[in-house]
CSV table of C-alpha atoms in Angstrom, one decimal:
chain,number,residue,atom,x,y,z
F,1,UNK,CA,-24.2,-6.8,11.4
F,2,UNK,CA,-27.6,-8.5,12.0
F,3,UNK,CA,-27.6,-9.5,8.3
F,4,UNK,CA,-24.0,-9.6,7.3
F,5,UNK,CA,-22.8,-10.9,10.7
F,6,UNK,CA,-20.3,-9.5,13.1
F,7,UNK,CA,-16.7,-9.2,11.9
F,8,UNK,CA,-17.9,-9.3,8.3
F,9,UNK,CA,-15.2,-10.5,5.9
F,10,UNK,CA,-16.2,-12.0,2.6
F,11,UNK,CA,-18.0,-9.8,0.1
F,12,UNK,CA,-18.3,-10.1,-3.6
F,13,UNK,CA,-20.0,-8.1,-6.3
F,14,UNK,CA,-21.0,-9.9,-9.5
F,15,UNK,CA,-21.0,-8.6,-13.1
F,16,UNK,CA,-24.7,-7.9,-12.7
F,17,UNK,CA,-24.1,-6.0,-9.5
F,18,UNK,CA,-25.5,-8.7,-7.3
F,19,UNK,CA,-23.9,-8.5,-3.9
F,20,UNK,CA,-22.9,-11.6,-2.0
F,21,UNK,CA,-21.8,-11.7,1.7
F,22,UNK,CA,-20.5,-14.7,3.6
F,23,UNK,CA,-21.9,-14.6,7.1
F,24,UNK,CA,-19.4,-16.4,9.4
F,25,UNK,CA,-21.8,-16.5,12.3
F,26,UNK,CA,-24.8,-18.0,10.6
F,27,UNK,CA,-22.7,-20.0,8.1
F,28,UNK,CA,-24.9,-18.7,5.3
F,29,UNK,CA,-24.4,-16.7,2.1
F,30,UNK,CA,-26.6,-13.6,1.9
F,31,UNK,CA,-27.5,-12.3,-1.6
F,32,UNK,CA,-28.8,-8.9,-2.7
F,33,UNK,CA,-29.8,-8.3,-6.3
F,34,UNK,CA,-29.0,-4.9,-7.8
F,35,UNK,CA,-31.1,-2.2,-6.2
F,36,UNK,CA,-32.4,-4.3,-3.3
F,37,UNK,CA,-32.2,-3.1,0.3
F,38,UNK,CA,-33.2,-6.3,1.9
F,39,UNK,CA,-31.7,-9.7,1.0
F,40,UNK,CA,-33.2,-11.5,-1.9
F,41,UNK,CA,-31.7,-14.9,-1.1
F,42,UNK,CA,-30.0,-16.7,1.7
F,43,UNK,CA,-28.1,-19.9,1.0
F,44,UNK,CA,-27.3,-22.4,3.8
F,45,UNK,CA,-25.5,-25.6,2.5
F,46,UNK,CA,-23.1,-27.1,5.0
F,47,UNK,CA,-20.8,-24.2,5.6
F,48,UNK,CA,-18.7,-23.6,8.7
F,49,UNK,CA,-17.1,-20.2,9.3
F,50,UNK,CA,-16.9,-19.2,5.6
F,51,UNK,CA,-14.4,-16.4,5.0
F,52,UNK,CA,-14.4,-15.4,1.3
F,53,UNK,CA,-16.5,-16.2,-1.7
F,54,UNK,CA,-16.6,-15.7,-5.5
F,55,UNK,CA,-19.5,-15.7,-8.0
F,56,UNK,CA,-18.8,-16.5,-11.7
F,57,UNK,CA,-20.6,-14.8,-14.6
F,58,UNK,CA,-22.7,-17.9,-14.9
F,59,UNK,CA,-24.0,-17.4,-11.4
F,60,UNK,CA,-22.2,-20.3,-9.7
F,61,UNK,CA,-20.9,-19.3,-6.2
F,62,UNK,CA,-17.7,-20.7,-4.7
F,63,UNK,CA,-17.4,-20.4,-0.9
F,64,UNK,CA,-14.6,-21.0,1.5
F,65,UNK,CA,-15.4,-24.0,3.8
F,66,UNK,CA,-11.9,-24.7,4.9
F,67,UNK,CA,-11.7,-23.7,8.5
F,68,UNK,CA,-13.3,-26.9,9.8
F,69,UNK,CA,-14.1,-28.9,6.6
F,70,UNK,CA,-10.9,-28.3,4.6
F,71,UNK,CA,-12.7,-27.6,1.3
F,72,UNK,CA,-14.2,-25.0,-1.0
F,73,UNK,CA,-17.9,-25.5,-1.8
F,74,UNK,CA,-19.9,-24.6,-4.9
F,75,UNK,CA,-23.5,-23.5,-5.1
F,76,UNK,CA,-24.6,-24.0,-8.7
F,77,UNK,CA,-26.7,-21.3,-10.2
F,78,UNK,CA,-30.1,-21.1,-8.6
F,79,UNK,CA,-29.3,-24.0,-6.3
F,80,UNK,CA,-29.5,-24.1,-2.5
F,81,UNK,CA,-27.3,-27.2,-2.3
F,82,UNK,CA,-23.6,-27.0,-2.1
F,83,UNK,CA,-21.0,-29.6,-3.3
F,84,UNK,CA,-17.3,-29.8,-2.5
F,85,UNK,CA,-15.1,-28.8,-5.5
F,86,UNK,CA,-11.6,-28.4,-4.0
F,87,UNK,CA,-9.6,-29.7,-1.0
F,88,UNK,CA,-7.7,-27.0,0.8
F,89,UNK,CA,-5.2,-27.0,3.7
F,90,UNK,CA,-7.3,-24.6,5.9
F,91,UNK,CA,-9.6,-21.6,5.6
F,92,UNK,CA,-9.5,-19.5,2.4
F,93,UNK,CA,-9.2,-15.8,3.2
F,94,UNK,CA,-9.2,-15.3,-0.6
F,95,UNK,CA,-11.2,-17.1,-3.2
F,96,UNK,CA,-10.9,-16.4,-7.0
F,97,UNK,CA,-11.9,-18.0,-10.3
F,98,UNK,CA,-9.8,-16.9,-13.3
F,99,UNK,CA,-11.0,-16.7,-16.9
F,100,UNK,CA,-9.8,-20.2,-17.6
F,101,UNK,CA,-12.1,-21.5,-14.9
F,102,UNK,CA,-9.3,-22.2,-12.4
F,103,UNK,CA,-10.2,-21.9,-8.7
F,104,UNK,CA,-7.7,-20.3,-6.3
F,105,UNK,CA,-7.6,-20.3,-2.5
F,106,UNK,CA,-5.4,-18.2,-0.3
F,107,UNK,CA,-4.7,-20.7,2.5
F,108,UNK,CA,-3.6,-18.2,5.0
F,109,UNK,CA,-2.3,-20.3,7.9
F,110,UNK,CA,-0.5,-22.5,5.5
F,111,UNK,CA,1.3,-19.5,4.0
F,112,UNK,CA,0.4,-20.5,0.5
F,113,UNK,CA,-2.0,-20.1,-2.4
F,114,UNK,CA,-3.4,-23.2,-4.0
F,115,UNK,CA,-5.4,-23.7,-7.2
F,116,UNK,CA,-7.4,-26.3,-9.1
F,117,UNK,CA,-8.9,-26.4,-12.6
F,118,UNK,CA,-12.6,-26.7,-12.2
F,119,UNK,CA,-13.0,-29.1,-15.2
F,120,UNK,CA,-10.9,-31.6,-13.4
F,121,UNK,CA,-13.0,-34.2,-11.5
F,122,UNK,CA,-10.4,-34.5,-8.8
F,123,UNK,CA,-10.7,-32.1,-5.8
F,124,UNK,CA,-6.9,-32.1,-5.1
F,125,UNK,CA,-5.3,-28.6,-5.2
F,126,UNK,CA,-1.7,-27.7,-6.2
F,127,UNK,CA,0.5,-24.9,-4.9
F,128,UNK,CA,0.8,-21.8,-7.0
F,129,UNK,CA,2.6,-19.5,-4.5
F,130,UNK,CA,4.3,-20.0,-1.2
F,131,UNK,CA,6.2,-22.9,0.2
F,132,UNK,CA,3.9,-23.7,3.2
F,133,UNK,CA,6.4,-22.1,5.6
F,134,UNK,CA,6.1,-18.5,6.7
F,135,UNK,CA,8.9,-16.3,5.3
F,136,UNK,CA,9.7,-13.0,3.6
F,137,UNK,CA,11.8,-14.2,0.6
F,138,UNK,CA,10.6,-14.0,-3.0
F,139,UNK,CA,9.3,-17.6,-2.8
F,140,UNK,CA,7.6,-17.4,0.6
F,141,UNK,CA,4.5,-15.8,2.1
F,142,UNK,CA,3.4,-14.9,5.6
F,143,UNK,CA,-0.3,-15.1,6.1
F,144,UNK,CA,-1.5,-14.4,2.5
F,145,UNK,CA,-5.0,-12.9,2.5
F,146,UNK,CA,-6.6,-11.3,-0.6
F,147,UNK,CA,-5.8,-12.6,-4.1
F,148,UNK,CA,-6.5,-11.5,-7.6
F,149,UNK,CA,-5.7,-13.1,-11.0
F,150,UNK,CA,-5.5,-10.9,-14.1
F,151,UNK,CA,-6.4,-11.9,-17.7
F,152,UNK,CA,-2.8,-12.8,-18.3
F,153,UNK,CA,-3.0,-15.3,-15.4
F,154,UNK,CA,-0.6,-13.3,-13.2
F,155,UNK,CA,-1.4,-13.8,-9.5
F,156,UNK,CA,-1.5,-10.9,-7.0
F,157,UNK,CA,-1.3,-11.7,-3.3
F,158,UNK,CA,-1.8,-9.4,-0.3
F,159,UNK,CA,1.1,-10.8,1.8
F,160,UNK,CA,-0.3,-9.6,5.1
F,161,UNK,CA,2.4,-10.0,7.7
F,162,UNK,CA,5.1,-9.2,5.3
F,163,UNK,CA,3.3,-5.8,4.7
F,164,UNK,CA,3.6,-6.1,0.9
F,165,UNK,CA,1.8,-7.0,-2.3
F,166,UNK,CA,3.4,-9.8,-4.3
F,167,UNK,CA,2.9,-10.6,-8.0
F,168,UNK,CA,3.6,-14.1,-9.3
F,169,UNK,CA,4.0,-14.1,-13.1
F,170,UNK,CA,2.1,-17.0,-14.7
F,171,UNK,CA,3.9,-20.3,-14.1
F,172,UNK,CA,6.4,-18.8,-11.6
F,173,UNK,CA,6.8,-19.5,-7.9
F,174,UNK,CA,9.0,-16.5,-7.4
F,175,UNK,CA,7.1,-13.3,-6.6
F,176,UNK,CA,7.8,-9.7,-7.3
F,177,UNK,CA,7.0,-7.0,-4.7
F,178,UNK,CA,4.8,-4.4,-6.2
F,179,UNK,CA,4.0,-2.3,-3.1
F,180,UNK,CA,4.9,-2.1,0.5
F,181,UNK,CA,8.0,-3.5,2.2
F,182,UNK,CA,11.0,-4.1,-0.1
F,183,UNK,CA,9.4,-1.9,-2.8
F,184,UNK,CA,10.9,1.6,-2.1
F,185,UNK,CA,9.1,4.5,-3.6
F,186,UNK,CA,5.7,2.9,-3.5
F,187,UNK,CA,3.8,3.1,-0.2
F,188,UNK,CA,4.0,1.9,3.4
F,189,UNK,CA,1.5,-0.9,4.2
F,190,UNK,CA,0.4,-2.2,7.6
F,191,UNK,CA,-1.0,-5.8,7.2
F,192,UNK,CA,-2.7,-5.4,3.8
F,193,UNK,CA,-5.7,-7.7,3.3
F,194,UNK,CA,-7.8,-7.2,0.2
F,195,UNK,CA,-6.5,-6.5,-3.3
F,196,UNK,CA,-8.2,-5.9,-6.6
F,197,UNK,CA,-7.1,-4.5,-10.0
F,198,UNK,CA,-9.0,-2.2,-12.3
F,199,UNK,CA,-9.1,-2.6,-16.1
F,200,UNK,CA,-5.8,-0.6,-16.4
F,201,UNK,CA,-4.1,-3.0,-14.0
F,202,UNK,CA,-3.9,-0.4,-11.2
F,203,UNK,CA,-3.9,-1.8,-7.7
F,204,UNK,CA,-6.5,-1.1,-5.0
F,205,UNK,CA,-5.6,-2.3,-1.6
F,206,UNK,CA,-7.4,-2.6,1.8
F,207,UNK,CA,-4.6,-1.5,4.1
F,208,UNK,CA,-6.1,-3.2,7.1
F,209,UNK,CA,-4.2,-1.8,10.1
F,210,UNK,CA,-3.9,1.6,8.6
F,211,UNK,CA,-7.7,1.5,8.4
F,212,UNK,CA,-7.7,2.9,4.8
F,213,UNK,CA,-8.2,2.0,1.2
F,214,UNK,CA,-5.4,3.1,-1.2
F,215,UNK,CA,-5.2,3.0,-5.0
F,216,UNK,CA,-2.5,3.3,-7.6
F,217,UNK,CA,-2.4,5.1,-10.8
F,218,UNK,CA,0.1,6.4,-13.4
F,219,UNK,CA,1.6,8.7,-10.8
F,220,UNK,CA,1.9,6.4,-7.9
F,221,UNK,CA,-0.2,5.5,-4.9
F,222,UNK,CA,-2.8,7.7,-3.2
F,223,UNK,CA,-5.1,7.3,-0.3
F,224,UNK,CA,-8.8,7.0,-1.1
F,225,UNK,CA,-10.7,6.5,2.1
F,226,UNK,CA,-9.7,6.4,5.8
F,227,UNK,CA,-6.8,8.6,5.1
F,228,UNK,CA,-6.3,9.7,8.7
F,229,UNK,CA,-5.2,6.1,9.5
F,230,UNK,CA,-7.3,6.3,12.7
F,231,UNK,CA,-10.0,3.6,13.2
F,232,UNK,CA,-13.6,5.0,13.4
F,233,UNK,CA,-17.2,4.2,12.7
F,234,UNK,CA,-18.2,7.4,10.9
F,235,UNK,CA,-19.2,7.1,7.2
F,236,UNK,CA,-15.8,8.4,6.1
F,237,UNK,CA,-13.9,6.0,8.5
F,238,UNK,CA,-13.0,2.3,8.5
F,239,UNK,CA,-12.0,-0.1,11.2
F,240,UNK,CA,-9.7,-2.9,9.8
F,241,UNK,CA,-11.1,-3.1,6.2
F,242,UNK,CA,-10.4,-6.5,4.8
F,243,UNK,CA,-12.0,-7.2,1.4
F,244,UNK,CA,-12.9,-4.7,-1.4
F,245,UNK,CA,-14.7,-5.1,-4.7
F,246,UNK,CA,-15.8,-3.0,-7.6
F,247,UNK,CA,-19.3,-3.0,-9.1
F,248,UNK,CA,-19.9,-2.3,-12.8
F,249,UNK,CA,-20.2,1.5,-12.1
F,250,UNK,CA,-16.9,1.7,-10.3
F,251,UNK,CA,-18.3,2.0,-6.8
F,252,UNK,CA,-16.2,0.2,-4.2
F,253,UNK,CA,-17.7,-2.2,-1.6
F,254,UNK,CA,-15.6,-2.7,1.5
F,255,UNK,CA,-15.9,-5.4,4.2
F,256,UNK,CA,-15.4,-3.1,7.2
F,257,UNK,CA,-14.7,-5.9,9.6
F,258,UNK,CA,-14.6,-4.4,13.1
F,259,UNK,CA,-17.4,-2.0,12.3
F,260,UNK,CA,-19.5,-5.1,11.5
F,261,UNK,CA,-20.7,-3.7,8.2
F,262,UNK,CA,-20.2,-3.5,4.4
F,263,UNK,CA,-19.6,0.0,3.2
F,264,UNK,CA,-20.3,1.3,-0.3
F,265,UNK,CA,-18.2,4.2,-1.6
F,266,UNK,CA,-19.8,5.9,-4.6
F,267,UNK,CA,-17.6,6.9,-7.5
F,268,UNK,CA,-17.6,10.7,-7.4
F,269,UNK,CA,-15.6,11.5,-10.5
F,270,UNK,CA,-13.9,9.5,-13.2
F,271,UNK,CA,-11.8,12.2,-14.6
F,272,UNK,CA,-8.2,11.2,-15.4
F,273,UNK,CA,-6.9,14.7,-15.1
F,274,UNK,CA,-5.3,15.2,-11.7
F,275,UNK,CA,-4.9,18.5,-10.1
F,276,UNK,CA,-3.8,19.6,-6.6
F,277,UNK,CA,-6.2,21.6,-4.5
F,278,UNK,CA,-7.6,23.3,-7.6
F,279,UNK,CA,-11.3,24.1,-6.9
F,280,UNK,CA,-13.6,25.6,-9.6
F,281,UNK,CA,-14.7,29.1,-8.9
F,282,UNK,CA,-17.3,31.3,-10.6
F,283,UNK,CA,-15.9,34.4,-12.2
F,284,UNK,CA,-17.4,36.6,-9.5
F,285,UNK,CA,-16.5,34.4,-6.4
F,286,UNK,CA,-16.2,36.4,-3.2
F,287,UNK,CA,-14.5,35.7,0.1
F,288,UNK,CA,-15.3,37.3,3.5
F,289,UNK,CA,-12.9,40.2,3.9
F,290,UNK,CA,-12.5,39.7,7.7
F,291,UNK,CA,-10.3,36.7,8.3
F,292,UNK,CA,-10.1,34.7,11.5
F,293,UNK,CA,-6.7,33.8,12.8
F,294,UNK,CA,-6.1,30.1,12.1
F,295,UNK,CA,-2.7,29.9,13.8
F,296,UNK,CA,-0.9,32.4,15.9
F,297,UNK,CA,2.9,32.9,16.2
F,298,UNK,CA,2.9,31.1,19.5
F,299,UNK,CA,2.1,27.9,17.4
F,300,UNK,CA,3.8,28.5,14.1
F,301,UNK,CA,6.7,30.7,15.1
F,302,UNK,CA,7.6,34.1,13.8
F,303,UNK,CA,7.9,34.9,10.1
F,304,UNK,CA,5.9,31.9,8.9
F,305,UNK,CA,6.3,31.1,5.2
F,306,UNK,CA,5.2,27.7,4.0
F,307,UNK,CA,1.8,26.2,4.1
F,308,UNK,CA,0.3,23.1,2.5
F,309,UNK,CA,-3.2,21.6,2.5
F,310,UNK,CA,-3.7,18.0,1.4
F,311,UNK,CA,-6.6,16.3,-0.2
F,312,UNK,CA,-8.4,15.7,3.0
F,313,UNK,CA,-7.9,19.3,4.2
F,314,UNK,CA,-5.2,18.6,6.8
F,315,UNK,CA,-3.1,21.8,7.1
F,316,UNK,CA,0.7,21.6,7.4
F,317,UNK,CA,3.0,24.5,8.3
F,318,UNK,CA,6.7,24.3,8.9
F,319,UNK,CA,7.8,26.2,12.1
F,320,UNK,CA,11.1,27.7,11.2
F,321,UNK,CA,11.9,28.6,14.9
F,322,UNK,CA,11.4,25.2,16.4
F,323,UNK,CA,12.2,23.3,13.2
F,324,UNK,CA,9.1,21.2,13.4
F,325,UNK,CA,6.1,20.6,11.2
F,326,UNK,CA,2.7,21.7,12.7
F,327,UNK,CA,-0.5,20.0,11.4
F,328,UNK,CA,-4.2,20.4,11.9
F,329,UNK,CA,-6.8,17.8,10.8
F,330,UNK,CA,-9.8,19.2,9.0
F,331,UNK,CA,-12.1,21.1,11.4
F,332,UNK,CA,-9.7,20.9,14.3
F,333,UNK,CA,-8.3,23.9,16.2
F,334,UNK,CA,-5.8,21.7,18.0
F,335,UNK,CA,-2.5,21.3,16.3
F,336,UNK,CA,0.1,18.5,16.4
F,337,UNK,CA,3.8,19.3,16.4
F,338,UNK,CA,6.0,16.7,14.7
F,339,UNK,CA,9.8,16.8,15.2
F,340,UNK,CA,12.2,15.6,12.6
F,341,UNK,CA,16.0,15.2,12.9
F,342,UNK,CA,18.4,17.6,11.1
F,343,UNK,CA,15.7,20.0,10.0
F,344,UNK,CA,16.7,23.7,9.9
F,345,UNK,CA,14.8,26.8,8.7
F,346,UNK,CA,12.5,25.1,6.3
F,347,UNK,CA,10.6,27.5,4.0
F,348,UNK,CA,8.3,25.1,2.1
F,349,UNK,CA,6.8,21.7,2.1
F,350,UNK,CA,4.6,19.5,-0.1
F,351,UNK,CA,2.7,16.3,0.7
F,352,UNK,CA,2.4,13.7,-2.1
F,353,UNK,CA,-0.8,11.8,-2.7
F,354,UNK,CA,0.7,8.8,-0.9
F,355,UNK,CA,1.1,10.9,2.3
F,356,UNK,CA,4.9,11.3,2.1
F,357,UNK,CA,6.1,14.8,3.2
F,358,UNK,CA,8.7,16.6,1.1
F,359,UNK,CA,10.3,19.5,2.9
F,360,UNK,CA,12.9,22.2,2.2
F,361,UNK,CA,16.1,21.6,4.1
F,362,UNK,CA,18.4,23.7,1.9
F,363,UNK,CA,19.3,26.5,4.3
F,364,UNK,CA,21.9,24.5,6.3
F,365,UNK,CA,22.0,21.2,4.6
F,366,UNK,CA,21.5,21.9,0.8
F,367,UNK,CA,18.8,19.3,0.2
F,368,UNK,CA,15.1,18.4,0.0
F,369,UNK,CA,14.2,15.6,2.4
F,370,UNK,CA,11.3,13.1,2.2
F,371,UNK,CA,9.6,11.7,5.3
F,372,UNK,CA,7.8,8.5,4.5
F,373,UNK,CA,4.1,8.4,5.3
F,374,UNK,CA,3.3,8.1,9.1
F,375,UNK,CA,7.0,7.7,10.0
F,376,UNK,CA,10.0,9.8,10.9
F,377,UNK,CA,12.2,7.9,8.3
F,378,UNK,CA,14.1,10.5,6.3
F,379,UNK,CA,15.8,10.2,3.0
F,380,UNK,CA,17.4,12.9,0.9
F,381,UNK,CA,15.7,13.1,-2.5
F,382,UNK,CA,17.2,16.3,-4.1
F,383,UNK,CA,20.4,18.2,-3.5
F,384,UNK,CA,20.1,22.0,-3.9
F,385,UNK,CA,22.3,25.0,-3.4
F,386,UNK,CA,20.1,27.0,-1.1
F,387,UNK,CA,16.6,27.2,0.4
F,388,UNK,CA,13.5,26.1,-1.7
F,389,UNK,CA,11.0,28.9,-1.3
F,390,UNK,CA,8.5,26.8,-3.2
F,391,UNK,CA,8.1,23.0,-3.6
F,392,UNK,CA,5.8,21.2,-5.9
F,393,UNK,CA,5.3,17.6,-7.2
F,394,UNK,CA,3.6,17.3,-10.6
F,395,UNK,CA,1.4,14.5,-11.9
F,396,UNK,CA,4.5,12.8,-13.5
F,397,UNK,CA,6.2,12.7,-10.1
F,398,UNK,CA,8.6,15.4,-10.8
F,399,UNK,CA,9.7,17.4,-7.8
F,400,UNK,CA,10.3,21.2,-8.3
F,401,UNK,CA,12.2,23.6,-6.1
F,402,UNK,CA,12.2,27.4,-6.4
F,403,UNK,CA,15.7,28.7,-5.6
F,404,UNK,CA,15.1,32.3,-4.8
F,405,UNK,CA,18.7,33.2,-4.3
F,406,UNK,CA,19.9,31.4,-7.4
F,407,UNK,CA,17.1,32.9,-9.6
F,408,UNK,CA,16.0,29.6,-11.0
F,409,UNK,CA,13.6,26.7,-10.6
F,410,UNK,CA,15.0,23.2,-10.7
F,411,UNK,CA,13.3,19.8,-10.9
F,412,UNK,CA,14.0,16.1,-10.4
F,413,UNK,CA,12.1,13.0,-11.4
F,414,UNK,CA,11.5,11.2,-8.1
F,415,UNK,CA,11.6,7.7,-9.7
F,416,UNK,CA,15.2,8.4,-10.7
F,417,UNK,CA,18.0,7.2,-8.4
F,418,UNK,CA,19.9,10.5,-8.9
F,419,UNK,CA,19.5,13.4,-6.4
F,420,UNK,CA,20.9,16.0,-8.8
F,421,UNK,CA,18.1,18.2,-10.3
F,422,UNK,CA,18.0,19.9,-13.8
F,423,UNK,CA,16.9,23.4,-14.6
F,424,UNK,CA,13.2,24.0,-15.3
F,425,UNK,CA,13.3,27.8,-15.5
F,426,UNK,CA,15.9,30.6,-15.1
F,427,UNK,CA,19.5,30.7,-16.1
F,428,UNK,CA,20.9,31.3,-12.7
F,429,UNK,CA,21.4,35.1,-13.1
F,430,UNK,CA,19.0,37.7,-12.0
F,431,UNK,CA,17.3,39.4,-14.9
F,432,UNK,CA,14.0,40.2,-16.6
F,433,UNK,CA,14.4,38.6,-20.0
F,434,UNK,CA,12.0,35.7,-20.9
F,435,UNK,CA,14.6,33.1,-19.9
F,436,UNK,CA,15.5,34.8,-16.7
F,437,UNK,CA,14.1,35.2,-13.2
F,438,UNK,CA,14.7,37.5,-10.3
F,439,UNK,CA,14.1,36.0,-6.8
F,440,UNK,CA,11.4,33.4,-7.8
F,441,UNK,CA,9.4,32.1,-4.9
F,442,UNK,CA,5.9,30.5,-5.3
F,443,UNK,CA,5.5,27.8,-8.0
F,444,UNK,CA,2.7,25.7,-9.4
F,445,UNK,CA,2.5,23.0,-12.1
F,446,UNK,CA,-0.8,22.2,-13.8
F,447,UNK,CA,-1.9,18.9,-15.2
F,448,UNK,CA,-0.4,19.8,-18.6
F,449,UNK,CA,3.0,20.2,-16.9
F,450,UNK,CA,3.1,23.9,-17.5
F,451,UNK,CA,5.0,25.8,-14.8
F,452,UNK,CA,3.8,29.0,-13.1
F,453,UNK,CA,6.3,31.1,-11.2
F,454,UNK,CA,5.9,34.1,-8.9
F,455,UNK,CA,8.9,36.0,-10.2
F,456,UNK,CA,9.1,38.2,-7.1
F,457,UNK,CA,11.7,40.9,-7.8
F,458,UNK,CA,10.4,41.3,-11.4
F,459,UNK,CA,6.9,41.9,-10.1
F,460,UNK,CA,5.4,39.4,-12.5
F,461,UNK,CA,3.9,35.9,-12.9
F,462,UNK,CA,5.7,33.8,-15.5
F,463,UNK,CA,4.2,31.0,-17.4
F,464,UNK,CA,6.7,28.4,-18.7
F,465,UNK,CA,5.2,25.9,-21.1
F,466,UNK,CA,6.1,22.2,-20.7
F,467,UNK,CA,9.5,21.5,-22.2
F,468,UNK,CA,10.4,25.1,-22.6
F,469,UNK,CA,12.9,27.4,-20.8
F,470,UNK,CA,11.5,30.7,-22.0
F,471,UNK,CA,8.6,32.1,-20.0
F,472,UNK,CA,5.7,34.3,-20.9
F,473,UNK,CA,4.5,37.0,-18.5
F,474,UNK,CA,0.8,36.5,-17.8
F,475,UNK,CA,0.3,38.9,-14.9
F,476,UNK,CA,2.2,42.0,-13.7
F,477,UNK,CA,5.1,43.9,-15.2
F,478,UNK,CA,5.4,43.2,-18.9
F,479,UNK,CA,1.9,41.7,-19.4
F,480,UNK,CA,-1.0,43.2,-21.2
F,481,UNK,CA,-3.2,43.1,-18.1
F,482,UNK,CA,-4.1,46.0,-15.9
F,483,UNK,CA,-2.9,44.5,-12.6
F,484,UNK,CA,0.3,45.9,-11.0
F,485,UNK,CA,2.1,43.6,-8.7
F,486,UNK,CA,4.6,44.4,-5.9
F,487,UNK,CA,6.9,41.5,-5.1
F,488,UNK,CA,4.4,38.6,-5.6
F,489,UNK,CA,5.5,35.5,-3.6
F,490,UNK,CA,2.7,32.9,-3.9
């Protein structure tokens, strides 16, 4: 905070990985060249409470100077002197220059985004989004913060108090909600601030009051950092993140406002193959044979069945006695019990990468329910004829249910409005043929969409290739291996 200032907000990373930070307290721009630990340059000018800034590939720096001076200033490359380039209604919580050299300002207290072509000698700006009045319609905004303009000149706006991300197609004043409120099936946001897109046009969002960074991909949204949604100052935590930027290596810089710091998250893996809790083991991996009791029956109830561990190692277990979901954060021995309405004798559950919980509710109600991330809001997503002894969501957002008593596995595309599933394996009659199952329970779907089934009463594990209904026995009765199974369930 001594360098970047308290309540740090504006941060930018140039194409050459130079880092720029707007210090609101000293009214200066602090610059670090790639690899530097200490600042290489400090620019003064005549700034007053600068929020955001943007550096062009040519090295020109555009800085918000709107809170008191109602303008955006420009520091030309290698210059310490700033000049006014655009008049704005008030402070710019988002500054952006698109590929046509048009400058944008997110004038947050005016509830609008304005722009100006930089080759125009006039400093007057024009409205590109919002009416100037707070609102939640397709043409209005309510405290717009972060902005991004893609190479097709579409404008993306973090519409903060509307808890949504809006996209305004080029030349249009009517926005389309891409995420958050009024965009069902995406993700729940709590005052989003920063927004950027990667080269595949996937969204990355600073979800400010959830204290987390989330990203989208071909299979929906997922949490990247701060996934407990609890503010903190540890290296894995954030406290009201506001602006985020990529460097050329894919690392993410975050203005962690109420921790008074800029955090850098190093890209750990760039693999596009997604798997769920699928660690890599050596062929001779060993586990200690004496286990410790993680959860007793006094906590999870008698005859426990389902268990799920998410990407940040939070453990979830449905308590079939109290009809609650018990959870433990990583490293904690203290559990939290979450009650949900109309839940009865749930065998299995699965948490999506966006934090939504899918839980078996087939015993009494004949359905699979979804509880939206961090809420008790329930919606039925799949109708079933019995309990789901296994639940799974694959990378294409298909939900699978293993119906033990119907001797089949069914699936449903979650992006579909229908709640009626289709058959993924088994013909509905108990049997041991390749197209039949007998009391299937545990299921798993790999990144190639192949389905694995614990075919319990047939004492075997079946492999059903993507798009097929006939299975191949890979372990147990009928396989070429030397392992004998006795009612495998998971």
